[in-house]
Coordinates of C-alpha atoms in Angstrom, one line a residue:
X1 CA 191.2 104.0 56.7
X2 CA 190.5 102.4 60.4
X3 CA 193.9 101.6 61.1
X4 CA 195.3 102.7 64.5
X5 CA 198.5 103.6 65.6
X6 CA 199.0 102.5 69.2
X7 CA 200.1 104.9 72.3
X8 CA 200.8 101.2 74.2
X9 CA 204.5 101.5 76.0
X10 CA 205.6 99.0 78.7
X11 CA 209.1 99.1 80.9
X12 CA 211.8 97.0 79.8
X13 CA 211.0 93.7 80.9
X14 CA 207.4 93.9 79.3
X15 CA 208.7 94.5 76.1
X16 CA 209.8 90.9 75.9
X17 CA 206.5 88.9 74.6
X18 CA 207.1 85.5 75.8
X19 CA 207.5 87.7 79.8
X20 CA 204.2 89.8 78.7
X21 CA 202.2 86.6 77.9
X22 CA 203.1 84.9 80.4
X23 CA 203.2 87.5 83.4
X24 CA 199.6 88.0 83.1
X25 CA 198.5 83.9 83.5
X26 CA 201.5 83.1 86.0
X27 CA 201.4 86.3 88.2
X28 CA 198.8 88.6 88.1
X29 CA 195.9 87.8 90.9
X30 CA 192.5 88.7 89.3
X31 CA 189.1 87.1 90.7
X32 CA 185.7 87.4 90.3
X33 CA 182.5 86.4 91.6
X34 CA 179.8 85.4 88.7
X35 CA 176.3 84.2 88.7
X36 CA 176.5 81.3 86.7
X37 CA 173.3 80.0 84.0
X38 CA 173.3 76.6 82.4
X39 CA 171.7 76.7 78.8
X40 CA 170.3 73.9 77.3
X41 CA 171.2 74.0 73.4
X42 CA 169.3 72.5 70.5
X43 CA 171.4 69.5 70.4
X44 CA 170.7 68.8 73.8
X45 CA 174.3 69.8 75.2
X46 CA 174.6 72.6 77.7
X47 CA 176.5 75.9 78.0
X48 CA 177.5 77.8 81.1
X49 CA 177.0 81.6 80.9
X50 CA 179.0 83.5 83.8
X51 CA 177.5 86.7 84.4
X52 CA 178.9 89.8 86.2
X53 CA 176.1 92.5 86.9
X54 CA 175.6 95.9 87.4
X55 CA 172.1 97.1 86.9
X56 CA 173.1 97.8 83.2
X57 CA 171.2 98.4 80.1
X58 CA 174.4 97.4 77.7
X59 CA 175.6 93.3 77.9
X60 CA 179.1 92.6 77.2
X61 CA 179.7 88.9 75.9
X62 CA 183.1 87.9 76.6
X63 CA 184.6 84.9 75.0
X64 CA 187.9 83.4 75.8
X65 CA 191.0 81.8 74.1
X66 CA 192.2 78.3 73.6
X67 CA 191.5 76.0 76.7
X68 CA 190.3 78.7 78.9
X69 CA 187.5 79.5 80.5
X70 CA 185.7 82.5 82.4
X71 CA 188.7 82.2 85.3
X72 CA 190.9 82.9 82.4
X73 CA 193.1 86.4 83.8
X74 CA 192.2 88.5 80.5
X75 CA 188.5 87.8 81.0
X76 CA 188.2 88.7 84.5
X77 CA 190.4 92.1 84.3
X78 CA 187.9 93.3 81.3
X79 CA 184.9 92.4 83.3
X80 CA 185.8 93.9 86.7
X81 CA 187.0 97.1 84.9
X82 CA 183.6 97.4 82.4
X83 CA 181.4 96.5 85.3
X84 CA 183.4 100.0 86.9
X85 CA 182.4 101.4 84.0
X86 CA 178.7 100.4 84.8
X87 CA 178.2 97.7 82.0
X88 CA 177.0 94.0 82.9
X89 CA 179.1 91.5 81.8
X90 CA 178.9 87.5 80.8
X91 CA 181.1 85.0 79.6
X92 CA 180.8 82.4 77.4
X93 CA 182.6 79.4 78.9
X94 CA 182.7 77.5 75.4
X95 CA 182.2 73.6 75.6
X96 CA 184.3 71.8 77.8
X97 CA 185.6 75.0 79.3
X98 CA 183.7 75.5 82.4
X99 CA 184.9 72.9 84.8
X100 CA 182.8 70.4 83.8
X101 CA 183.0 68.1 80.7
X102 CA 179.9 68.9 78.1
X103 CA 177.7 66.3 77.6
X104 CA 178.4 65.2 73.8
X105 CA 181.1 64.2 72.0
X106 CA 181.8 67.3 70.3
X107 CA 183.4 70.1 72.3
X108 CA 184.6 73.7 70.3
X109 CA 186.8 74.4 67.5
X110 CA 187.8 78.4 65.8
X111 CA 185.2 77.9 63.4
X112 CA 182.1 76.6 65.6
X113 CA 180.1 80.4 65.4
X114 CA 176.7 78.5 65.6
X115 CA 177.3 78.2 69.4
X116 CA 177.9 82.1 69.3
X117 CA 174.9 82.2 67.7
X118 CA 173.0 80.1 70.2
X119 CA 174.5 82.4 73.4
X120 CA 173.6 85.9 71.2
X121 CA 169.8 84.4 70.2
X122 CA 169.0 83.7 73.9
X123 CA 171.0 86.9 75.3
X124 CA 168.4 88.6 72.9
X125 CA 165.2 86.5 73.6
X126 CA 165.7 85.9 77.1
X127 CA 167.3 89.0 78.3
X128 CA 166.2 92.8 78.0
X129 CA 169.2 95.0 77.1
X130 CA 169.4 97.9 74.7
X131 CA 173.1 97.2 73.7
X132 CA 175.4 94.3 73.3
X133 CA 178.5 93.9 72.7
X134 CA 180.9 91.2 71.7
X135 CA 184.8 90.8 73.2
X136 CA 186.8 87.5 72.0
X137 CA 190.5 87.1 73.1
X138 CA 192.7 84.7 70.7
X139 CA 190.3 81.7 69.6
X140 CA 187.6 83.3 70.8
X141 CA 188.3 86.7 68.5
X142 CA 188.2 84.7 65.7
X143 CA 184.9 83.3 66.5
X144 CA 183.6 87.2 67.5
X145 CA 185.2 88.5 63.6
X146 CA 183.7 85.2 61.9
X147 CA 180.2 85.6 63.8
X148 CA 180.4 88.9 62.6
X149 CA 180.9 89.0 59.3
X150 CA 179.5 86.1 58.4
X151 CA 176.3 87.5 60.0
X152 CA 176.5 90.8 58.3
X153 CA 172.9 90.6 56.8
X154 CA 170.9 89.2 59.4
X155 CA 172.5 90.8 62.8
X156 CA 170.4 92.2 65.4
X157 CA 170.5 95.6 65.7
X158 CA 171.1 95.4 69.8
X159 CA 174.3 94.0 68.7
X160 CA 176.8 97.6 68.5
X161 CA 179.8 96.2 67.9
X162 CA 182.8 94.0 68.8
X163 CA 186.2 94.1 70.0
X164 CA 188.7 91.1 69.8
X165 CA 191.9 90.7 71.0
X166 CA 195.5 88.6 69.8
X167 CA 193.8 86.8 67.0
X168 CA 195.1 84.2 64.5
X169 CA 192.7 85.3 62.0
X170 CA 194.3 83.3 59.5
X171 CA 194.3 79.3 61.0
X172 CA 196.5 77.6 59.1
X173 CA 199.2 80.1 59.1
X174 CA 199.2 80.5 62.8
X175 CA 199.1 76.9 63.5
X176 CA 202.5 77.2 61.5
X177 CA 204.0 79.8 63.7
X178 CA 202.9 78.1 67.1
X179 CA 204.2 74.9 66.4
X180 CA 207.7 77.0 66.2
X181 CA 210.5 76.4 68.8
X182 CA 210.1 79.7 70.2
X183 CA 206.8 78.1 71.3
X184 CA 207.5 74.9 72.4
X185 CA 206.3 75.4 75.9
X186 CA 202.9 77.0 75.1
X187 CA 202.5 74.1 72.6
X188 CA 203.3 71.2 74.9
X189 CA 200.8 72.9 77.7
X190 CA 198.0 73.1 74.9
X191 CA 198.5 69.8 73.7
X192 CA 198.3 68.0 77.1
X193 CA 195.3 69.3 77.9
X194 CA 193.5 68.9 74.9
X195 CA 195.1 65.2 74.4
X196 CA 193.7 64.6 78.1
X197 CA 189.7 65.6 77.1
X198 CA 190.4 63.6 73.9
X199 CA 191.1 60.6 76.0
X200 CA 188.2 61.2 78.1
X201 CA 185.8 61.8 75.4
X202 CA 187.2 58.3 74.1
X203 CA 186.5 56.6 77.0
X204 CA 182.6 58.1 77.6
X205 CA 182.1 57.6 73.9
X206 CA 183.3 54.0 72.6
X207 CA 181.9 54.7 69.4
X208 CA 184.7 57.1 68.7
X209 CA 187.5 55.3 68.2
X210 CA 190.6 57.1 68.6
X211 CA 194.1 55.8 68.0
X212 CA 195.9 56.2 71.6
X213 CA 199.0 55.5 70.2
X214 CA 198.8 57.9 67.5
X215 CA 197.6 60.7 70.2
X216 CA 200.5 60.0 72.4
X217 CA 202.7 60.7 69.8
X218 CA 200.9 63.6 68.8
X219 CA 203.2 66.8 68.5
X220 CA 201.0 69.4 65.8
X221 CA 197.4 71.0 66.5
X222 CA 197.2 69.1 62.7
X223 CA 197.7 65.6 64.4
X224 CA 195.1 66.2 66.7
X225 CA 192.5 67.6 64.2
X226 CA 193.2 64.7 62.0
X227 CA 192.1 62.3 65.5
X228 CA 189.8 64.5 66.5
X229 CA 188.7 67.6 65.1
X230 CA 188.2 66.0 61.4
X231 CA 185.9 63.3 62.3
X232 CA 184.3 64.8 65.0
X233 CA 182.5 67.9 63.2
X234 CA 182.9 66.9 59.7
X235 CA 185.5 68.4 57.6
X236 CA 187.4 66.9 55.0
X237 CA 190.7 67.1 56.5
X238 CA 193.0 69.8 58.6
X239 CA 193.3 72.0 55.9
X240 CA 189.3 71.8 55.3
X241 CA 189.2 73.2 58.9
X242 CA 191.7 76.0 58.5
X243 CA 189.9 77.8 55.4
X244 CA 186.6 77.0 56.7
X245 CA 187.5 78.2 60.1
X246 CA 189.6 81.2 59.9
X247 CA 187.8 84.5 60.2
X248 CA 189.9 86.7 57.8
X249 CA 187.6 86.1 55.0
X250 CA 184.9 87.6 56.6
X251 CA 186.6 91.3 58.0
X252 CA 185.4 92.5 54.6
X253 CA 181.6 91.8 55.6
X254 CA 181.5 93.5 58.9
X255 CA 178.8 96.1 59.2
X256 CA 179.3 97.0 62.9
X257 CA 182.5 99.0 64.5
X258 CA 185.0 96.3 65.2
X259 CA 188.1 96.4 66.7
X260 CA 191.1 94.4 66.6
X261 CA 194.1 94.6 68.4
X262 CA 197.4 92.6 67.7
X263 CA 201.0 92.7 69.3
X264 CA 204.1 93.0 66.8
X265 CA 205.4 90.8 68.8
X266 CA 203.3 88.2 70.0
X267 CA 205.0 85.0 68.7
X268 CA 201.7 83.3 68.2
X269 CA 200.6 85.4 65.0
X270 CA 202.1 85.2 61.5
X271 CA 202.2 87.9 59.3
X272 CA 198.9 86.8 57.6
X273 CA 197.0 87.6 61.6
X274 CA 197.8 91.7 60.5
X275 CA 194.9 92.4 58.1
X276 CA 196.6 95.9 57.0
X277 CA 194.5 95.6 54.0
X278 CA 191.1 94.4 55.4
X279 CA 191.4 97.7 57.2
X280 CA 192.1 99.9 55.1
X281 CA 189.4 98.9 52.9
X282 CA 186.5 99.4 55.6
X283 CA 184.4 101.5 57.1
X284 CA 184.0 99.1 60.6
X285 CA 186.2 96.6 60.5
X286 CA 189.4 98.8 62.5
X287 CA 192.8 97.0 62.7
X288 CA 195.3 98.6 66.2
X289 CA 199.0 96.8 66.2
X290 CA 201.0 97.6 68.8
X291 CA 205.1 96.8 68.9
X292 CA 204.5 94.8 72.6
X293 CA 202.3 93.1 74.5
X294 CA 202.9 89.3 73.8
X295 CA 199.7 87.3 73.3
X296 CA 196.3 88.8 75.8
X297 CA 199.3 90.5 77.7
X298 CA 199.5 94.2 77.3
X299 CA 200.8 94.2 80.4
X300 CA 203.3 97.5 81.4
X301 CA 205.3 97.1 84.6
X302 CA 205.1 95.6 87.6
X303 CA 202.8 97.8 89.3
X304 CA 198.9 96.3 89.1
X305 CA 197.5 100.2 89.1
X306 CA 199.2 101.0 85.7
X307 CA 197.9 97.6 84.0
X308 CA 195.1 98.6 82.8
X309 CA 196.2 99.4 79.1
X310 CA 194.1 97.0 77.4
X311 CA 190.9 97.6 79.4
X312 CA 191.2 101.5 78.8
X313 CA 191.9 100.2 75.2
X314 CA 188.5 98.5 75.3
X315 CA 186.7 101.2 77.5
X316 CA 188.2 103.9 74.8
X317 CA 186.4 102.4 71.7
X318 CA 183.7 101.4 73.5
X319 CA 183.0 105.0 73.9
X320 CA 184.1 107.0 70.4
X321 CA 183.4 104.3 67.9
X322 CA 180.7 102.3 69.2
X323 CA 179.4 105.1 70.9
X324 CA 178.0 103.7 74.1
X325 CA 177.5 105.6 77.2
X326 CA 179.8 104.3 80.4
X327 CA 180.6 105.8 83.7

């Protein structure tokens, strides 16, 4: 029965989730200098792979949330603290994502774990490392669980395990709970940016015709998928997209230790994003809530040296479940 009870306790202010979620974009100051390697994929696209190294013989993939990238606060505090811990790091800067605009007309979506698949195939063909391991935060958690499971059967063995963090496991449901009024500013700031790329892809692409009216107007992730998302990569409609995207199904089919950890209350999550169940019914697939830490927060007070919760997290199963070696 993998289910953890969590030993995360913030000061007062951090128990609020909206401050926790957004303390850690707005006002924490985390940098890092990567080596960055273009990828050219089958489709003839690219990807940009930022890597953080040590000299190690364990690879930790990072891949971030929603709109961000490798600058993205969560995924530079884990890869400063592993790469103390003497593991090499690299992220995954998904389509789009990495400052400059990808060269087709289809960027990312939850669901798209055959560009996970690419990065893992040529971490393992072109790179010699005994041990890697997958970390996804939001988004980019539920393509680390989906990737996972859905590769159950066929998964290297130099992949150890993964570890994913505020996931909306469950698409349509947390489409539902973000488009909330407790969320109103966190949806406005995604929707601008992904209305902007939409525009942009319109204009390099006149073959996709877009309804500009219809996208200025746009006030649900469900409007846009109907614009974009639908046409763009093929499925039937929104709905299509939320079953075939959402990694809950698969948490049943993973093979490998796999951690994730969701906040009580971060207000992006419904209650279908806390697999109690999926859980307790596995041997690898291990389910940590905690009662704060907002969404990729986890942040405990406002003293940088004590907020490192979630990378000790991270460092911690690392260790005892997937059993790798750190410093």
């Amino acid at each position: 029965m993998p289910v953890f009870t969590s030993d995360f306790t913030p000061t007062f202010l951090f128990k609020s989730g909206h401050f926790n979620t957004i303390y850690r974009s707005v006002f924490t100051k985390e940098h890092c200098n990567y080596q960055r390697k273009r990828i050219t994929t089958w489709d003839k696209d690219f990807i940009d792979l930022d890597f953080s190294l040590v000299s190690s013989k364990t690879l930790v993939l990072l891949i971030h949330g929603l709109e961000g990238s490798s600058q993205s606060k969560y995924i530079v505090s884990t890869t400063k603290h592993l790469n103390t811990k003497g593991l090499d790091t690299v992220c995954f800067n998904l389509r789009g994502c990495s400052g400059q605009d990808n060269l087709l007309l289809g960027t990312y979506h939850s669901g798209k774990t055959e560009d996970v698949d690419f990065v893992v195939k040529h971490l393992l063909d072109h790179y010699d490392y005994e041990n890697i391991i997958l970390i996804g935060f939001s988004l980019g958690g539920n393509l680390t669980l989906k990737y996972i499971g859905e590769q159950s059967e066929n998964i290297s063995s130099k992949i150890k395990g993964g570890i994913t963090v505020s996931v909306p496991i469950d698409i349509a449901s947390g489409e539902f709970e973000l488009e909330k009024l407790k969320n109103k500013l966190y949806l406005e700031r995604f929707l601008k940016s992904m209305k902007i790329k939409i525009l942009e892809k319109a204009a390099k692409f006149p073959e996709f015709h877009v309804d500009k009216d219809l996208l200025a107007k746009a006030t649900r992730f469900k409007h846009l998928e109907n614009l974009y998302t639908v046409p763009v990569f093929g499925f039937k409609s929104p709905e299509d997209y939320w079953e075939k995207a959402s990694a809950k199904p698969y948490l049943s089919k993973i093979k490998i230790p796999t951690l994730l950890i969701n906040s009580k209350d971060d207000t992006f999550l419904s209650d279908k994003c806390f697999p109690f169940e999926e859980a307790n019914n596995s041997k690898n697939f291990f389910f940590e809530t905690t009662n704060y830490g907002g969404h990729c927060g986890f942040i405990s007070s406002f003293y940088n040296a004590k907020n490192n919760w979630l990378e000790l997290r991270i460092e911690r199963f690392i260790k005892q479940n997937i059993q790798i070696n750190l410093l």
